[in-house]
CSV table of C-alpha atoms and ligand atoms in Angstrom, one decimal:
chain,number,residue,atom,x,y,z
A,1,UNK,CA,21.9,-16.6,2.9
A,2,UNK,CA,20.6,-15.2,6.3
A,3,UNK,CA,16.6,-15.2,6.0
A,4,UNK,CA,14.3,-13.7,8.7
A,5,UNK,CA,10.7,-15.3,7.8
A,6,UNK,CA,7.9,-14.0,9.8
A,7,UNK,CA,4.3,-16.3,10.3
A,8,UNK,CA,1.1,-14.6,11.1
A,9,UNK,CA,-1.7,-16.0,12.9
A,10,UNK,CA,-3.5,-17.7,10.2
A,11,UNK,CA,-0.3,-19.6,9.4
A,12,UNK,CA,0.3,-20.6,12.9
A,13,UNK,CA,-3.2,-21.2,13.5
A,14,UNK,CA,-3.9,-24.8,14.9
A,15,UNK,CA,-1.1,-27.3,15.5
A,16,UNK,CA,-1.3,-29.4,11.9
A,17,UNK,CA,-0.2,-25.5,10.8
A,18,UNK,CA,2.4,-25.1,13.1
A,19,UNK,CA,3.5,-28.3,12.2
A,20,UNK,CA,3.4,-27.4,8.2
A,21,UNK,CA,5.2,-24.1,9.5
A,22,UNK,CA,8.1,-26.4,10.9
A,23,UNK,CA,8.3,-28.5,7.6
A,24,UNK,CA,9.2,-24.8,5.4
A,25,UNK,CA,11.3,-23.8,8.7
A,26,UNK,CA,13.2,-27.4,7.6
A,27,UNK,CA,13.3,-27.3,4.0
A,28,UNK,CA,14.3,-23.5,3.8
A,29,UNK,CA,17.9,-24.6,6.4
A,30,UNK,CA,18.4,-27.7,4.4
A,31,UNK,CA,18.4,-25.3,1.5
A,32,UNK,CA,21.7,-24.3,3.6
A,33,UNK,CA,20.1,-20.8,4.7
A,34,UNK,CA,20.8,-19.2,8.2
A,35,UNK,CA,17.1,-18.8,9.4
A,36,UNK,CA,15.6,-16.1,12.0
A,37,UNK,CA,11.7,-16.9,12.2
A,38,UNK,CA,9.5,-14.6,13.7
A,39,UNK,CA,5.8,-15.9,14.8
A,40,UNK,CA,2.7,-14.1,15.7
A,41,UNK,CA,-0.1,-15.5,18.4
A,42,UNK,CA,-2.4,-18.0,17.1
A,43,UNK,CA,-4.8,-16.3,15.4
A,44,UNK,CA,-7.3,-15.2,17.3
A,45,UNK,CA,-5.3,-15.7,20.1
A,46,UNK,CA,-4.7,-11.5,20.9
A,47,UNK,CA,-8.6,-11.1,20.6
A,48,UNK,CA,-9.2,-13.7,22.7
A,49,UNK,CA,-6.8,-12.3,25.8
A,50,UNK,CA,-7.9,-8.9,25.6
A,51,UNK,CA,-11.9,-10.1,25.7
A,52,UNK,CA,-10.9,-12.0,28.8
A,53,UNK,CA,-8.9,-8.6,30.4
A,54,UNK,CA,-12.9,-7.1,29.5
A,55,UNK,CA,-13.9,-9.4,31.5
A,56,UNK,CA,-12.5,-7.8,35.0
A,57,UNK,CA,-11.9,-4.0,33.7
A,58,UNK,CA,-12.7,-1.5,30.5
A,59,UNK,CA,-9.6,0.2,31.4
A,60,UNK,CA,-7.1,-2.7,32.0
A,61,UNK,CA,-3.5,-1.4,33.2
A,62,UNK,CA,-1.6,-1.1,29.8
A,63,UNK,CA,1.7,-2.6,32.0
A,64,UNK,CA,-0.5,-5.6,32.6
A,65,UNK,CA,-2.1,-5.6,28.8
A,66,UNK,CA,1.6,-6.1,27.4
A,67,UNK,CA,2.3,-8.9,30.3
A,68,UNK,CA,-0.9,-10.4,29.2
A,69,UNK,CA,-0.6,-10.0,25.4
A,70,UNK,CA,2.7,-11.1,24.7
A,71,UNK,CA,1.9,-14.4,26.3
A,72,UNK,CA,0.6,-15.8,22.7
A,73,UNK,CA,3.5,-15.6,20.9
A,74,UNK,CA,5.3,-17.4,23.2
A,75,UNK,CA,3.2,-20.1,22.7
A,76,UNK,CA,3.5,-20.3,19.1
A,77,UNK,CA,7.3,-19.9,19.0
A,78,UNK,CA,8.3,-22.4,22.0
A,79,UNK,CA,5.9,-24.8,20.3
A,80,UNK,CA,7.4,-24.1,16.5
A,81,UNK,CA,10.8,-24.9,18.4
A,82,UNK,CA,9.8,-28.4,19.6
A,83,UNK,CA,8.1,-29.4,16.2
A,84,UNK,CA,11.6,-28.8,14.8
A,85,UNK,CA,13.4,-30.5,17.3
A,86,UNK,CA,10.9,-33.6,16.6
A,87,UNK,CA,12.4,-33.0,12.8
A,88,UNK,CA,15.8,-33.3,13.7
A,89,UNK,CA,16.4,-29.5,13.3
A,90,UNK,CA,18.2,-27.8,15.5
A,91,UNK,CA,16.1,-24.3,17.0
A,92,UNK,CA,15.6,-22.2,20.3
A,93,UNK,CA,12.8,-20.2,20.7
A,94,UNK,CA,13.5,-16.3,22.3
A,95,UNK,CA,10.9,-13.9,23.7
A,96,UNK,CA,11.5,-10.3,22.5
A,97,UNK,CA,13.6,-9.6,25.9
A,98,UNK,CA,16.2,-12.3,25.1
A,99,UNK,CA,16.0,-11.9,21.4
A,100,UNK,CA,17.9,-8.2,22.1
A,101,UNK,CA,14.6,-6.0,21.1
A,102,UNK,CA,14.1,-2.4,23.3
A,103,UNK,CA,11.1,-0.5,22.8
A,104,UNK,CA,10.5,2.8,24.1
A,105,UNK,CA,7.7,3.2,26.8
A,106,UNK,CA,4.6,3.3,25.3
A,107,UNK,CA,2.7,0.1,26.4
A,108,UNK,CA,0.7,-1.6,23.7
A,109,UNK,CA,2.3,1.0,20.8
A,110,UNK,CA,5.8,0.8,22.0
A,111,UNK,CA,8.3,1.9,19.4
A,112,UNK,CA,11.4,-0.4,19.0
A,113,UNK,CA,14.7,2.0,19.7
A,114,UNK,CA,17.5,-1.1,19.4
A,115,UNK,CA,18.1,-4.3,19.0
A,116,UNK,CA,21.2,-6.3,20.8
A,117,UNK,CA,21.8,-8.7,18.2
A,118,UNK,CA,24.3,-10.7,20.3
A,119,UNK,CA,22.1,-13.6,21.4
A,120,UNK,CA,21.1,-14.3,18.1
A,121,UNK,CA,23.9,-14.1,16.3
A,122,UNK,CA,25.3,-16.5,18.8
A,123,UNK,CA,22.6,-19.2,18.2
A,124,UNK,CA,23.0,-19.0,14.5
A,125,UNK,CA,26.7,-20.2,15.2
A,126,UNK,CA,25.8,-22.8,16.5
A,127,UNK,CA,23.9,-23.7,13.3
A,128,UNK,CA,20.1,-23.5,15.3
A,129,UNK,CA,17.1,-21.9,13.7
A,130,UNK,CA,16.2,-18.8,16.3
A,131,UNK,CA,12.7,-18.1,16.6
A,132,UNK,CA,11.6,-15.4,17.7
A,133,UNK,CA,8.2,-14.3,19.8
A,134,UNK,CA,6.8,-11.4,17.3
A,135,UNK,CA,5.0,-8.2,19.0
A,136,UNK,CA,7.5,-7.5,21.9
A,137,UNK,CA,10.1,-6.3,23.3
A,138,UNK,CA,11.4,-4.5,26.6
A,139,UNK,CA,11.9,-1.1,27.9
A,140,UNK,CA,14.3,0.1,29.3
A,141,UNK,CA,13.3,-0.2,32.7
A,142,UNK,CA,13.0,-4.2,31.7
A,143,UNK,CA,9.4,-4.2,31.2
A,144,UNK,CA,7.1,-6.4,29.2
A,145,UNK,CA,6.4,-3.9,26.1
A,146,UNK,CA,4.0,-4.5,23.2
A,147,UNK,CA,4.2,-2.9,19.4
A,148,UNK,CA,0.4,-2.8,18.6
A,149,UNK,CA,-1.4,-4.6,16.9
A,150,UNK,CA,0.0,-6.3,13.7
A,151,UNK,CA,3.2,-5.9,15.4
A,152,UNK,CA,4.8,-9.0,14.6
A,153,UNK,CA,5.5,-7.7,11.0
A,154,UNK,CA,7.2,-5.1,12.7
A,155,UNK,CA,9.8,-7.1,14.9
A,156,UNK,CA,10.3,-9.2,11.7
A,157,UNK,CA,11.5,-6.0,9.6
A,158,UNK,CA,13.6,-4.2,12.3
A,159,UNK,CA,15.2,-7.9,13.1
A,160,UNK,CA,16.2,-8.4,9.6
A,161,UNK,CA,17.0,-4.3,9.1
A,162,UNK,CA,19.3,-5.8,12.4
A,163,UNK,CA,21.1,-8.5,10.7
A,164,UNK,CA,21.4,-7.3,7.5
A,165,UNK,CA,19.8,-10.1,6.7
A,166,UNK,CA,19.8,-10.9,2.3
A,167,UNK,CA,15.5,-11.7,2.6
A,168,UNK,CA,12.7,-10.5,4.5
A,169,UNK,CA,9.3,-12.8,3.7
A,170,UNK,CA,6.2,-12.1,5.5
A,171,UNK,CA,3.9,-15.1,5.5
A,172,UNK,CA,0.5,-14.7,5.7
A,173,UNK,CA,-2.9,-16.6,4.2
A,174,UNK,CA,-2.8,-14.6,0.7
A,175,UNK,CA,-0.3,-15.1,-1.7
A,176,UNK,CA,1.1,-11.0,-2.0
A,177,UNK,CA,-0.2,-7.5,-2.3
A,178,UNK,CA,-2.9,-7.7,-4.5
A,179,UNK,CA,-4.9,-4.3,-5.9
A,180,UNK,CA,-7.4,-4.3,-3.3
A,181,UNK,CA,-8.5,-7.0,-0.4
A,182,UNK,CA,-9.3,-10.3,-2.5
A,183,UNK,CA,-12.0,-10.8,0.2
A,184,UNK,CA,-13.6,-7.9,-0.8
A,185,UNK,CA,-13.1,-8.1,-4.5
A,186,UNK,CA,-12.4,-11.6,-6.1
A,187,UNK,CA,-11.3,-10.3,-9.3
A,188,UNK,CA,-8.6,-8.1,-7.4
A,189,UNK,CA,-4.8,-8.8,-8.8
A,190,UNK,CA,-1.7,-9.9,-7.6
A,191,UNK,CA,1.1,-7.5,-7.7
A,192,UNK,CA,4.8,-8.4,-8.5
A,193,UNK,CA,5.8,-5.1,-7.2
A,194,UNK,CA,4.9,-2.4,-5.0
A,195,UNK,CA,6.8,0.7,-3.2
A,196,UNK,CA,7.8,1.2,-0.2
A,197,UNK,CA,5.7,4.7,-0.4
A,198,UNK,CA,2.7,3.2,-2.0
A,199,UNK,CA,2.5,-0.2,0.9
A,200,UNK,CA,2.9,2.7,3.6
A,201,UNK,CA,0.0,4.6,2.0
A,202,UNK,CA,-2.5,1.2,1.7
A,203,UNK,CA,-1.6,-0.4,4.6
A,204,UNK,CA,-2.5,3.2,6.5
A,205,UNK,CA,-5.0,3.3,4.6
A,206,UNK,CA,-6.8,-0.2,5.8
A,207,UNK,CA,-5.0,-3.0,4.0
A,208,UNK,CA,-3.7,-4.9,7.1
A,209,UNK,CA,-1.6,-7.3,4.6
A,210,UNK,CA,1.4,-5.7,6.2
A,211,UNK,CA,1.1,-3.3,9.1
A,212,UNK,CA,2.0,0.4,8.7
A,213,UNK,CA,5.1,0.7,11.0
A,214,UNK,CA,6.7,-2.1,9.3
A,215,UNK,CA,6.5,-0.9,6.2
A,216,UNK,CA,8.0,2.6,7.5
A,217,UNK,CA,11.0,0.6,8.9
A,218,UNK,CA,11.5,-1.2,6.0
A,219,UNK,CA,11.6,1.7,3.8
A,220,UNK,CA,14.1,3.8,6.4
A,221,UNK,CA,16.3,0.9,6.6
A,222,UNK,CA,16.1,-0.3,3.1
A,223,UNK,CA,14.6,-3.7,3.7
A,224,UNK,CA,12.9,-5.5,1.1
A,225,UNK,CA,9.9,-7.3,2.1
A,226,UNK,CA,8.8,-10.5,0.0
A,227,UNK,CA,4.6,-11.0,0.8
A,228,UNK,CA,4.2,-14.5,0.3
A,229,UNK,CA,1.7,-17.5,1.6
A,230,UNK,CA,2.5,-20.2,3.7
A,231,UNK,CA,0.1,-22.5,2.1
A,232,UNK,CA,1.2,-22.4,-1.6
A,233,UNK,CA,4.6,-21.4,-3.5
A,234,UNK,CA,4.7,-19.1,-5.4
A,235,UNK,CA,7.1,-15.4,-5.7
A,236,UNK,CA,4.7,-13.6,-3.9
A,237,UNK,CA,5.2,-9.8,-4.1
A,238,UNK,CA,7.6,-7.6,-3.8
A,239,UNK,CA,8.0,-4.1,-1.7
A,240,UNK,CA,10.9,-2.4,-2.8
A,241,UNK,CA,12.1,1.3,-3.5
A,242,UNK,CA,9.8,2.4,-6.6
A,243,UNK,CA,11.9,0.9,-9.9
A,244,UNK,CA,10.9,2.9,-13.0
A,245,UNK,CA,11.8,-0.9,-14.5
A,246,UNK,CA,10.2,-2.8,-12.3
A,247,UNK,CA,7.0,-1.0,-11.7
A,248,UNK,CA,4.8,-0.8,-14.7
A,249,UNK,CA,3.2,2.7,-15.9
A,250,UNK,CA,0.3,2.4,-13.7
A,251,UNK,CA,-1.9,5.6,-12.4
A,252,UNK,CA,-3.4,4.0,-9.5
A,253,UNK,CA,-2.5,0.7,-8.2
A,254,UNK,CA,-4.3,-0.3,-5.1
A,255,UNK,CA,-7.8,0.3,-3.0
A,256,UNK,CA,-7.8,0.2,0.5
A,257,UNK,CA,-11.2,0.3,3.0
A,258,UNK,CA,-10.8,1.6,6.4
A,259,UNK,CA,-13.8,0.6,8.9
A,260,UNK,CA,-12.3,1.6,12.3
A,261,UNK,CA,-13.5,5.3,11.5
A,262,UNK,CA,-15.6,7.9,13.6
A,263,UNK,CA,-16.9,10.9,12.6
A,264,UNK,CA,-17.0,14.0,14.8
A,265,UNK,CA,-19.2,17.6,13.8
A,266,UNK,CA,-19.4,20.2,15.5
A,267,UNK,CA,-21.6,22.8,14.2
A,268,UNK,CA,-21.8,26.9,15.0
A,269,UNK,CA,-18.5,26.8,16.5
A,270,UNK,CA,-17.3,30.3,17.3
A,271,UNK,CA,-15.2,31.6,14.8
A,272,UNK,CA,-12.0,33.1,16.0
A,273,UNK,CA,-8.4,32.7,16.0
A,274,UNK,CA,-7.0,29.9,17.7
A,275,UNK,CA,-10.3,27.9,18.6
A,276,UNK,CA,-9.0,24.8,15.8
A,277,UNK,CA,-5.4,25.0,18.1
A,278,UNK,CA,-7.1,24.8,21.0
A,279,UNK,CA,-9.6,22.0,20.1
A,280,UNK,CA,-6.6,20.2,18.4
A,281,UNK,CA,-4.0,20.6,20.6
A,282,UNK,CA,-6.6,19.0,23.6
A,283,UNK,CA,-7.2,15.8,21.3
A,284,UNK,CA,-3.6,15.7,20.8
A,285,UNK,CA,-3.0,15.4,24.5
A,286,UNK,CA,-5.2,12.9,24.8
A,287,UNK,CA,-3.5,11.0,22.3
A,288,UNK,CA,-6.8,10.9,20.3
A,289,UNK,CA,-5.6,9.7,16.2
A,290,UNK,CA,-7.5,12.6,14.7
A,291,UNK,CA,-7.4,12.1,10.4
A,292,UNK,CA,-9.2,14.4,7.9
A,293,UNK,CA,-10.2,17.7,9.0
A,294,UNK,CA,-12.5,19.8,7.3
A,295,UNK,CA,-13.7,23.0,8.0
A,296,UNK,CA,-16.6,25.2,6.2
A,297,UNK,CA,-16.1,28.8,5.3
A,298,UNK,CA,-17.4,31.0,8.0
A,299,UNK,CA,-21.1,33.2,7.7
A,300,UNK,CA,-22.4,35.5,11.0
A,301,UNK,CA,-19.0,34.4,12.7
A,302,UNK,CA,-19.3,31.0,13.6
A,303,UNK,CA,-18.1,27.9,11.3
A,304,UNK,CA,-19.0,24.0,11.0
A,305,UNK,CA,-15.8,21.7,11.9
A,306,UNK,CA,-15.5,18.5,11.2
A,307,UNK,CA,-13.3,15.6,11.7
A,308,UNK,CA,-12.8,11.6,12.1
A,309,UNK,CA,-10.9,9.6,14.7
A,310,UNK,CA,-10.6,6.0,14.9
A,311,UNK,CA,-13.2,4.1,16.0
A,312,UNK,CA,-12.0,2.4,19.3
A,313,UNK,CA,-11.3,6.7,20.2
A,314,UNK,CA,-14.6,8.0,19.8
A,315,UNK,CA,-15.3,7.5,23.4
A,316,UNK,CA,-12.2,9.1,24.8
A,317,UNK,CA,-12.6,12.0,21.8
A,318,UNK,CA,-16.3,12.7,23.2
A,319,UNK,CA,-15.1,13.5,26.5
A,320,UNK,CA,-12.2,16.0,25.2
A,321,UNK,CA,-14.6,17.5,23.2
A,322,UNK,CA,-16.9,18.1,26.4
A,323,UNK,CA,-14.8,20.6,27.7
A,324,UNK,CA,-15.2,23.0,24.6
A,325,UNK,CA,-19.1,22.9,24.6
A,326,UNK,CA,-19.2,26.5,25.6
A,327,UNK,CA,-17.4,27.2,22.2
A,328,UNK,CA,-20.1,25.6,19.2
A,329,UNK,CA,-24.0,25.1,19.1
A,330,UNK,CA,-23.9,21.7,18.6
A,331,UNK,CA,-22.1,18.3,18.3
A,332,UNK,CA,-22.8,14.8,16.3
A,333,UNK,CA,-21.1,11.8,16.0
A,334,UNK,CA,-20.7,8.9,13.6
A,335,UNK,CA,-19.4,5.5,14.1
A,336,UNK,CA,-21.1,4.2,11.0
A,337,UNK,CA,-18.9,5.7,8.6
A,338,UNK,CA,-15.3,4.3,6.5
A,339,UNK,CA,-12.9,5.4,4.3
A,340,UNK,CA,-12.2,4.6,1.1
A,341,UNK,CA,-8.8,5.1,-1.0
A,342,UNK,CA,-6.8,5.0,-4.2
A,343,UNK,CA,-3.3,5.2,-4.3
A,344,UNK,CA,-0.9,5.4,-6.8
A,345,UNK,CA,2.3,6.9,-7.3
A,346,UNK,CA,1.3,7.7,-10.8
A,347,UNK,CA,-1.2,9.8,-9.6
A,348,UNK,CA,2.0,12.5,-9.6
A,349,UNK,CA,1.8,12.6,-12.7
A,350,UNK,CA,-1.5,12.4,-14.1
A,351,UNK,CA,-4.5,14.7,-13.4
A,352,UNK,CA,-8.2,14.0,-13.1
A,353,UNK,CA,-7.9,10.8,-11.2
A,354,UNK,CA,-9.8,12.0,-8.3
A,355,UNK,CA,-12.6,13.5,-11.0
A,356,UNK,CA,-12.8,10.0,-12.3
A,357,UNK,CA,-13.2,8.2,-8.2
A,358,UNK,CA,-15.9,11.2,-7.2
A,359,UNK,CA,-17.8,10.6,-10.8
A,360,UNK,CA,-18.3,6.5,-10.1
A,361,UNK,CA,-19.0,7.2,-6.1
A,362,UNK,CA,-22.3,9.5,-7.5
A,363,UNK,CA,-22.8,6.9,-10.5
A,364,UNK,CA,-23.6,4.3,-7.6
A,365,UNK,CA,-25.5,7.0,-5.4
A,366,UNK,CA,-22.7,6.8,-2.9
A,367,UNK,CA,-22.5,10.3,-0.9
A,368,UNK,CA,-19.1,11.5,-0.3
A,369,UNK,CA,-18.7,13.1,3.2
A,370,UNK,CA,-15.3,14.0,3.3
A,371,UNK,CA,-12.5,13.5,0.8
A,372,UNK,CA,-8.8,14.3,1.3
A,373,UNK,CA,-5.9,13.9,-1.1
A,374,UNK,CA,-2.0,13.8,-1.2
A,375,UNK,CA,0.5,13.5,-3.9
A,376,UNK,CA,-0.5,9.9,-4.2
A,377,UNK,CA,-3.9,8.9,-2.9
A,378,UNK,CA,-7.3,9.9,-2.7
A,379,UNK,CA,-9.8,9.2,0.5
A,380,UNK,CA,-13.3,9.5,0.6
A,381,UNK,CA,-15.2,9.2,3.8
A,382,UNK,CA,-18.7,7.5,3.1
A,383,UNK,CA,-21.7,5.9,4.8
A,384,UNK,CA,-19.8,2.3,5.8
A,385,UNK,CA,-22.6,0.3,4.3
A,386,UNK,CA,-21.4,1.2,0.9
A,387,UNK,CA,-17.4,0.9,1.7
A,388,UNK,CA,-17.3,-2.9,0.3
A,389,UNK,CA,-19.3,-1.7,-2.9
A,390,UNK,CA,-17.3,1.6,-3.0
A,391,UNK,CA,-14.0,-0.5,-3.5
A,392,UNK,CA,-15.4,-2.8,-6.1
A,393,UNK,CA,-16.7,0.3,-7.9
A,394,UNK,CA,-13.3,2.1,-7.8
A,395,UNK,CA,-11.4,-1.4,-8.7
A,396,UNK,CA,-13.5,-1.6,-12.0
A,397,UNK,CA,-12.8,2.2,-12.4
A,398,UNK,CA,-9.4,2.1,-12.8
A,399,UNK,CA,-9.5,-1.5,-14.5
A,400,UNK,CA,-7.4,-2.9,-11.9
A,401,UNK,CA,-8.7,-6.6,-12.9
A,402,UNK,CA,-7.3,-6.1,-16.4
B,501,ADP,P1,-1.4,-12.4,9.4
B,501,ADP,O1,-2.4,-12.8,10.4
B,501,ADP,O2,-0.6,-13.5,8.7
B,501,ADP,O3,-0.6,-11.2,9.8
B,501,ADP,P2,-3.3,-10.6,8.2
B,501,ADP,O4,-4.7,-11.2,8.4
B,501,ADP,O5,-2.8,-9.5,9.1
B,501,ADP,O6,-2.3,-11.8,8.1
B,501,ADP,O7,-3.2,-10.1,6.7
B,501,ADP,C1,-3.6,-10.9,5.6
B,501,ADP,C2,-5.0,-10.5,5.1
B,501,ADP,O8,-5.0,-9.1,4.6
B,501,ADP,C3,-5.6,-11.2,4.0
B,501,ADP,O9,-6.3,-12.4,4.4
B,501,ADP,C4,-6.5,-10.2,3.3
B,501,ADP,O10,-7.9,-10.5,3.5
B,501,ADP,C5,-6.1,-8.9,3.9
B,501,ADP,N1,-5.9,-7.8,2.9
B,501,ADP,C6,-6.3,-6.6,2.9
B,501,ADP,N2,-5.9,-5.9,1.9
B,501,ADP,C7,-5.2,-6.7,1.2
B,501,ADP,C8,-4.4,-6.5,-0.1
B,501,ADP,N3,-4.4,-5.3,-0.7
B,501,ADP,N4,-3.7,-7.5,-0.5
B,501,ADP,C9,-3.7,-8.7,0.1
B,501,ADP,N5,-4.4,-8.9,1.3
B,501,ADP,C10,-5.1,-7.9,1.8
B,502,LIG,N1,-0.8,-11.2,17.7
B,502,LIG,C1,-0.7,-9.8,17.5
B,502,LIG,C2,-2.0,-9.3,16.9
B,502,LIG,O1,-2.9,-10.1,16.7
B,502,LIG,C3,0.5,-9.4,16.6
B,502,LIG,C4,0.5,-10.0,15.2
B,502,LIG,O2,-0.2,-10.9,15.0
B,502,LIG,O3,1.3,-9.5,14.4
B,502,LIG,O4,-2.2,-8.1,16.6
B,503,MG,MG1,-1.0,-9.1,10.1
């Protein structure tokens, strides 16, 4: 079997880890399996190098951010290599570049457009385990490139969506998906299964078990993802197409909390066509992440409008908004604000779900701001200080601990 493992931060965190990270690495090719292994920084690591770029500018070069940032998984994967060597296994470690993977141009969200799969599949000829530095790759103009952050699950799906490799098992500190964050909720479950459509909607959604983009990969190239700890054994979980067999009749089967949200309002904007595509179409230019949208029937010709943007772009979203002051009486922003979801692919199929969520949010005297819906989840913006008890409300809601 050809299996592409990928290590997070946590797993790779101090040297004993890397070092208990090396003993799987062994076991799993004296098993007899052809291994890919994909690491991510130490943790902490990423947060640490982009504190120090703070240090000298608020606006660091993003060229220079990629140089800078993919630095840490280097470190992790030459060191994984020389721990196995010291085990008498047989590995190379490969930065992004040599491991084949070309990104598009976007420093520090670069999308991955190939992968050259020659140097690797060479290596595993010669019977060594290839590690691989997670989070990079190269444009095309040879560049240091970056795939944001999380972006290690990323290289880990598209290198195995690459190989056609027969497993694809993300290791992390928590033993699967489980119904909502177990940090946040203790009596949140472990699932066995989830779809690809459901993961893509949580991990949007705030669940950083598995980040966004990977799961979109692995759902366009039909990769299955196993979730699984690198501190216990265990089957972990499985992210699959949905299985009518394999998934059990369930209406809603995760919560997900979202802090890095912002809300904007303007108030007594002027009310006439093409104001929202103007307004829009600036924040789009800016490359401003701009979410729910909500906008209040108009009275005496002007209307309220509302909207949230990530966090980290509030700043950059105030100043596009500037240039439209002219157009509304007033603006207010709101960093301390999350969001707050169910999903569910049963939620197709079922009505009053999102009754039932807005009816134990005003049980607990939790004020919903926003709320948007699709076919399969429901958000609610609320006041962030309630966002941890929000989710443990919902999880006992829908009995997800049963
Ligand atoms: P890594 O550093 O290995 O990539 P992450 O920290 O990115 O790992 O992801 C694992 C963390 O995701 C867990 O420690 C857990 O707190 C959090 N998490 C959030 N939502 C969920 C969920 N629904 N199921 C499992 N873990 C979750
Ligand atoms: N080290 C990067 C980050 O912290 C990528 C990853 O861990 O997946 O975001
Ligand atoms: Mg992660």
């Amino acid at each position: 079997m050809l299996i592409v493992q990928k290590y997070g931060g946590t797993s790779v965190g101090s040297l004993e880890r890397i070092e208990n990270v090396a003993k799987r690495v062994a076991k799993a090719r004296k098993e007899g399996n052809d291994l890919v292994v994909v690491v991510s920084a130490m943790s902490g690591e990423t947060n640490k190098l982009i504190e120090y770029a703070k240090h000298f500018s608020k606006t660091p070069s993003k060229r220079e951010m990629d140089m800078l940032l993919s630095s840490g998984e280097r470190v992790t994967a030459s060191l994984l290599a020389i721990a196995l060597h010291e085990m008498g296994v047989d590995a190379v470690a490969l930065t992004g570049r040599q491991a084949g993977i070309r990104t598009d141009n976007t420093h520090t969200y670069a999308r991955i457009e190939s992968i050259d799969t020659t140097a690797i599949r060479r290596e595993l000829e010669q019977g060594k385990v290839v590690i691989v530095a997670g989070f990079q790759g190269i444009n095309e103009h040879g560049e240091v490139t970056t795939l944001g952050r999380g972006g290690s699950d990323l290289s880990a799906v598209a290198l195995a969506g690459a190989l056609h490799a027969d497993a694809c098992e993300i290791y992390s500190d928590v033993d699967g998906v489980y119904t909502t964050d177990p940090r946040i909720e203790p009596k949140a479950k472990k699932l066995d299964y989830i779809s690809y459509d459901e993961m893509l909607e949580l991990s949007s959604l705030g669940a950083k078990v598995l980040q966004n983009r990977s799961v979109e990969l692995a759902k366009k190239m039909g990769v299955k993802i196993i979730a699984k700890s690198s501190f216990s054994d265990g089957p972990g979980t499985i992210i699959a197409e949905e299985d009518e067999e394999m998934m059990e009749e369930v209406v809603v089967s995760g919560i997900a909390l979202d802090k890095n949200q912002a809300r904007v309002s303007l108030r007594d904007v002027a009310d006439r066509p093409g104001i929202a595509a103007e307004i829009f179409n600036r924040l789009a230019e800016e490359e401003i992440n701009v979410d729910m949208i909500i906008q209040n029937a108009s009275r005496e010709g002007t209307t309220n409008l509302g909207f949230t943007v990530p966090q980290s772009e509030l700043e950059r979203a105030k100043k596009a908004i500037a240039g439209f002051d002219h157009e509304f009486g007033s603006a207010d922003y709101d960093e301390n604000v999350c969001k707050v979801s169910i999903v569910g692919v049963g939620m197709k199929s079922h009505s009053g779900i999102a009754a039932k969520a807005f009816t134990a949010m005003a049980q607990s005297n939790i004020n919903i701001e926003m709320i948007s819906t699709s076919e399969i989840k429901v958000s609610m913006i609320i006041d962030e200080k309630y966002g941890e008890l929000a989710v443990r409300v919902l999880h006992e809601t829908y009995e997800l601990d049963k």
